Each structure stands twice: as structure tokens, then as C-alpha cells.
């Protein structure tokens, strides 16, 4: 008699993504509130609070480097699940988000370079439109709710993570200051220790979390973006607790994923949105959009991401290197590619590194990122909503 495979437990992140627009609405509300506060009489208090130092880091750094590491931990757990027993379990499925992310970084950078070429000093910002903000992109996609297939959401999650990791590497090689080799060595040693725990079959979460906290500190001190520690930790959390029972309910990965899901969706991500979306428009006129830097960023995010992500996806599928996500259509893929143009946090961060001595250029970076991200989000959501409705209407009764 053939043994029955145990039922697959519901993924916590997938349940959140499929739960409708709740998480996305909260995130968008937090971002909108931040913009309102940053352009109100409360602006000085808002920015002063974010710059307040606690324990060696500003509150903004605690949010971006510590709280978002927890978000990336949750996303990393989902990606591991999908790699081992889900949408990314085969090489064609793994290849697609990787190639799409690569195209989504190269084309926006080329567009920016083309528009800023007359002034070599401005070309230093080539990587600004190469980044995708995973929290905002997934937040917009969640507004579509169950009308978008779960496989498309997993694809965007994987693509956005690879995109963010690519952005971190770009920062490390092209924009970062001096990397602290001893701390990099400590991070490597801690990662090896976590992998050893997994190899030895340790199932208790406490040792992983304790070493994970040390890993976060080492990565923070190394000069590499600290959120990378969340993904590194996630890759070492065991998926199976019982031999022969994939994704058993008592799997450490399953337990941790469900413990983090609500905190990330309804606390961490909204706090992140409120802290990072607040940009003051004081002294900035509409004509500034036509300057090379904001124009290059906005076009790079909107046009570059659509052409890069959708184009790389088409090439991968046409050449047989990959297949479309299950139940996803080409219009839905184009809409998802547009959502990848939501840059926000990482784009703004790279902008600060690219032009550290020019407040004017920093302001122009903010204009370009906001304009490109807003158009990308609106167009992407509209395409996805229309494509999903049309697909349901064409489905046989």
C-alpha cells in the first residue's frame, strides 16, 4: 500500500497575501500618513524623532536594519519552503525570478545612464532605479486579493528578494565605505554554525534565533545591509521535523513562519512604511521632474522595470529556460513587472550614497523615486485588476 503524503500546511505568508487587501490597505495608509506629516507643522518633530539615537542607532536605522530584518526572515522562510516543495522546486521555476530580477536591474540602470550621460557627475546614481521595494510592491499586489494567483505573489516575492540582494551587492561594491573584514568573517562563521545546527538535525528554534541575533549584529557591523541576515538565517531553519512528512505541522520553519506572520503584516511593515515614506516637498516645484536625475529615475523605475522584468521573462519562457508561474497570464506578468518599479526605500538609500554632498540632487532623487514608484504602483495595479477580471470572465462556467 502506498503511503499517503501528509497534507501540506498552509503557508503563513501565503495566507496573508491571499487574505485580501487588509495588509496592503494598512501599509498604504501608513505611507500616506507619513507624507502628510512630513509636509505639515509636525514635520520637524517627525524627522527629529526618526533621527533620535537609541543604543548607538537612530530610530530610523532600528526600523530599517532591525525590524525589516524580521520581515526578510519571514520572506526567506517562505522562499525556502517554495524552493524545497513549492513553486520554486524545479530549475525552470527557480530560473525565472532570477532572470527577471537581473533584467529588472540592468534595463533601468541603462535608461538612467542614457538620460544623465551629458553630465558624468550624475551618472553615479545609475543604481537608484535598479531596486524594488518588496514591502510596497507586495502591499499593492495584496490589494488585488485572491484574484491574482498565489504563484504570481510567490514569483514577485522571490524576484524582489533577489532584486534587493542585488542592490545590497551593488552598494557593497560601488557605494559602500570601508567593509569591516573581521565582522564579515564573524558573519561567515555564524552562518556556518547555523548550517551545522541544521546538518546535525537540531529542531529547537532557540539556538537558531540566538545565533541569528548575533549574525544580525555581525552583518550590521560589517558594512553590509543588516536585513541580509534575516534571509541568511531563514535558509538554515529546518523545514522537516518528521522524516517522510514534508512540511509537518511541528516543523521549526512552519512554527516560526506562523509566529511572525501577523506581527510582520500588521506591525513591522506599516511602521516601516510610515518611517520611510515621509518626504518633504518644501522648495520643490513640478518643473524639477524634467531634470535629468528625477527623469532618469522615474523612467528607469517605470519603463525600465516593465521592459527589463517582462522582457527577461519572455526570453526565458521563449527559450525554454523557464515557465510562467502556474495559472498566471502574460498581462498579469506585465502588471507584476510594473509593480517592480516601486522603488522607495532602497532607491532612496542608494540616492543618499550616490550624492552625499548635494542636498539638491538628494531632493531630485526623492522626486524621481516618488514619481516613478507612484506611476508604477497605479499602472501595475490597474493592469493586474483588469487582467484578473478578464481571465475570470473568459473562464468556462
PDB file of C-alpha atoms in Angstrom, residues 35 64 72 78 80 124 150 171 194-195 211 244 305 311 315 329 342 346 368 377:
ATOM      1  CA  UNK A  35       3.684  62.111   3.519  1.00  0.00           C
ATOM      2  CA  UNK A  64      15.224  49.691   8.540  1.00  0.00           C
ATOM      3  CA  UNK A  72      13.146  39.410   5.419  1.00  0.00           C
ATOM      4  CA  UNK A  78       8.578  31.306   2.508  1.00  0.00           C
ATOM      5  CA  UNK A  80      12.872  28.203   1.303  1.00  0.00           C
ATOM      6  CA  UNK A 124      26.979  57.953 -10.293  1.00  0.00           C
ATOM      7  CA  UNK A 150      -0.720  32.683  -5.375  1.00  0.00           C
ATOM      8  CA  UNK A 171      26.030  49.019  -2.553  1.00  0.00           C
ATOM      9  CA  UNK A 194      23.714  27.811  11.813  1.00  0.00           C
ATOM     10  CA  UNK A 195      24.197  25.466   8.851  1.00  0.00           C
ATOM     11  CA  UNK A 211      22.833  32.727  16.721  1.00  0.00           C
ATOM     12  CA  UNK A 244       8.934  11.347   5.412  1.00  0.00           C
ATOM     13  CA  UNK A 305      11.274  47.610 -14.839  1.00  0.00           C
ATOM     14  CA  UNK A 311      11.409  41.158 -21.379  1.00  0.00           C
ATOM     15  CA  UNK A 315      13.132  35.446 -23.278  1.00  0.00           C
ATOM     16  CA  UNK A 329      -1.200  35.088 -17.781  1.00  0.00           C
ATOM     17  CA  UNK A 342       8.061  50.709  -6.831  1.00  0.00           C
ATOM     18  CA  UNK A 346      16.456  51.042  -1.239  1.00  0.00           C
ATOM     19  CA  UNK A 368      12.176  60.731  -9.161  1.00  0.00           C
ATOM     20  CA  UNK A 377       2.093  51.164  -8.500  1.00  0.00           C
TER      21      UNK A 377
END
